[in-house]
CSV table of C-alpha atoms in Angstrom, one decimal:
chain,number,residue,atom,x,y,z
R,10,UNK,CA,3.4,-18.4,2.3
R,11,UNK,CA,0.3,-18.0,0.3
R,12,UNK,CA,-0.4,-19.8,-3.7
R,13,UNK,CA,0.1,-16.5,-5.0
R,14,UNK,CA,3.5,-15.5,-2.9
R,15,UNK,CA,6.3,-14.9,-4.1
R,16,UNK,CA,9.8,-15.1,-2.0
R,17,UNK,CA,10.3,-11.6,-2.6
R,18,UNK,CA,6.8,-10.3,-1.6
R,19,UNK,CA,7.7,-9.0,1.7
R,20,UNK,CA,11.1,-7.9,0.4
R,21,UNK,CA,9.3,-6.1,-2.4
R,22,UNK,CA,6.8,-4.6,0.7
R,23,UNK,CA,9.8,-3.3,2.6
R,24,UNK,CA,11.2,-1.3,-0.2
R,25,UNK,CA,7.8,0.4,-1.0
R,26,UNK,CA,7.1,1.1,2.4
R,27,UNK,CA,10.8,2.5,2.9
R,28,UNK,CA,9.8,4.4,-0.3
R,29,UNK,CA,7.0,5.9,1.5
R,30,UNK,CA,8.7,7.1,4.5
R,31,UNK,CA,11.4,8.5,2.6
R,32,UNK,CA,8.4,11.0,1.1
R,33,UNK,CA,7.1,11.3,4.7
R,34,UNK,CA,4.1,9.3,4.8
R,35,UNK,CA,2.8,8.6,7.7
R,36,UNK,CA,1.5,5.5,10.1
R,37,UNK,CA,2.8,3.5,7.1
R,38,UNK,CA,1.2,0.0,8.4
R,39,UNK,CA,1.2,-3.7,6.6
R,40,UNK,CA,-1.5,-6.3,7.2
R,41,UNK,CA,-1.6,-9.9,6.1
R,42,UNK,CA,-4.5,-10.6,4.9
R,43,UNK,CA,-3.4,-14.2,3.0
R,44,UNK,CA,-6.6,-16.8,3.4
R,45,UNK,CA,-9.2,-13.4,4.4
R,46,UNK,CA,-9.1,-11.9,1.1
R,47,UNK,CA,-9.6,-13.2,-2.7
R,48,UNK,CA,-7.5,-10.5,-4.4
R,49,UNK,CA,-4.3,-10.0,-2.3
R,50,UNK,CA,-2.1,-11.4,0.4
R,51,UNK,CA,-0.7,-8.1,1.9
R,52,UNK,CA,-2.1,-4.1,2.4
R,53,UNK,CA,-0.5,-1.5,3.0
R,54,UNK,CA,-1.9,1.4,4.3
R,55,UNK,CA,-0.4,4.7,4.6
R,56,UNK,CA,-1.5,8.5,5.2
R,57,UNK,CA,-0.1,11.7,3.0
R,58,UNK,CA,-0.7,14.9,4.1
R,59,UNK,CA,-2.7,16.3,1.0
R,60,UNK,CA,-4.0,15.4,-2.4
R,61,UNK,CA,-0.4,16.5,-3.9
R,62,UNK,CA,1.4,14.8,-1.5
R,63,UNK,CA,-0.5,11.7,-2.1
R,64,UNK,CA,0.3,12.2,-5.7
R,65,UNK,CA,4.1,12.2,-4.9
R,66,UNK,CA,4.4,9.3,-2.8
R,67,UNK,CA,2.4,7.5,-6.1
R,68,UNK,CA,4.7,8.7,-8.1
R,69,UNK,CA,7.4,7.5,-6.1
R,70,UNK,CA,6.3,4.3,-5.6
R,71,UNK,CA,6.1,3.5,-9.4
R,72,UNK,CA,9.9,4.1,-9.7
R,73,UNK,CA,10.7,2.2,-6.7
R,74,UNK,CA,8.6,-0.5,-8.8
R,75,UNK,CA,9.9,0.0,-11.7
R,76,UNK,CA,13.8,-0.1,-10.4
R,77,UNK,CA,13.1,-2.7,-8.4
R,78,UNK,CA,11.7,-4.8,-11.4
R,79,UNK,CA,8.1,-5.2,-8.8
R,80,UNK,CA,5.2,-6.1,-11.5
R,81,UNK,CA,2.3,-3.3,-10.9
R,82,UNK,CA,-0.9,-4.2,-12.5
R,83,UNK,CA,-2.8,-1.2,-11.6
R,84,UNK,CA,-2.8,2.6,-10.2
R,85,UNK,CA,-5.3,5.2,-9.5
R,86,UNK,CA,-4.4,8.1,-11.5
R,87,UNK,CA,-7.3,10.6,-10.4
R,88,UNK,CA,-5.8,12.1,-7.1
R,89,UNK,CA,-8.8,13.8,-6.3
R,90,UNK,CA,-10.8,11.5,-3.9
R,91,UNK,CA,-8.4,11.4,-0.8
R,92,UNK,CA,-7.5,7.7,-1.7
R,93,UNK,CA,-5.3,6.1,-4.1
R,94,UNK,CA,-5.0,1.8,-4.6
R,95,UNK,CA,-1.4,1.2,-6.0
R,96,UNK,CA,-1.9,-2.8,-7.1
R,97,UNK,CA,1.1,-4.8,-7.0
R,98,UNK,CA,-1.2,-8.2,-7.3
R,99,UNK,CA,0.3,-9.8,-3.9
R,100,UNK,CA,0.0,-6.7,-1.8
R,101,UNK,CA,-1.7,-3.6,-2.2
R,102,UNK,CA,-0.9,-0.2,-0.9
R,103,UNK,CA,-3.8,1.7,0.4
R,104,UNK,CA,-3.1,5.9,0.6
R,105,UNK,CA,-5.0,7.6,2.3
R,106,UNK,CA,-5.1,11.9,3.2
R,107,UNK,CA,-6.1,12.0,7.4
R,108,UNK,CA,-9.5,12.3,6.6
R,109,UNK,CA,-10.8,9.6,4.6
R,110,UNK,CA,-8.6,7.5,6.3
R,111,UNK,CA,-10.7,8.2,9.2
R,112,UNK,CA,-13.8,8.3,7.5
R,113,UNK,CA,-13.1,4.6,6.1
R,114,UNK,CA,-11.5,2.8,8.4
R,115,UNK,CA,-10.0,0.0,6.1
R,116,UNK,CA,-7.7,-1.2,8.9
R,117,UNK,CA,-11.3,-1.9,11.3
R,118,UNK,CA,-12.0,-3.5,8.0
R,119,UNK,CA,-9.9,-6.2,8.6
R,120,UNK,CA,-9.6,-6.1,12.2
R,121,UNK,CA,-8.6,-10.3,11.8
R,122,UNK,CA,-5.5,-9.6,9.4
R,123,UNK,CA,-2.2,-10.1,11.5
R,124,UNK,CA,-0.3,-6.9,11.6
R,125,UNK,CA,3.2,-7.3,10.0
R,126,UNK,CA,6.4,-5.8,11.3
R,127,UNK,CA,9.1,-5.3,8.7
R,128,UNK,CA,12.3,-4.3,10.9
């Protein structure tokens, strides 16, 4: 476990990502990136369909925060790029529409983080 980690990081993870799949997201994915990267310990990354749909599975994820008491200190609010950063300090949660997640490959990115299987 990392300085920053808390016990209920990957907990927290699980629900958000459960959150996500419950508003059909797709090839939902979690890397550890603890000791590669200053600013987090855990990404997610996950695909929506649209720019609407990305927008719903934001909006989801801030009450699944919120009602899960998980401290967010940040979230894109423009929807129109095709790529929203939802900051939850010890993991972030990357959503992506097909295309830019394509065109930006943030999981070649960190090709050394350890994928993370939350069963």
């Amino acid at each position: 476990m990392s300085q920053t980690e808390t016990p209920d990081t990957l907990h927290h993870i699980k629900l958000c990502a459960e959150a996500l799949e419950a508003k059909k997201a797709s090839e939902i994915q979690v890397l550890d990136v603890s000791g590669k990267s200053s600013i987090t310990d855990y990404l997610v990354v996950a695909s929506g369909m649209s720019e609407p749909h990305l927008k719903a599975l934001r909006n989801d994820l801030e009450k699944t925060c919120k009602d899960n008491g998980i401290n967010v200190i940040g979230a894109d609010r423009e929807t129109t790029t095709g790529w929203l950063v939802f900051d939850a300090f010890d993991f972030m949660i990357h959503l992506f529409t097909d295309e830019q997640r394509a065109f930006y490959g943030l999981e070649t990115l960190w090709k050394d983080a350890v994928p993370v299987e939350l069963a």
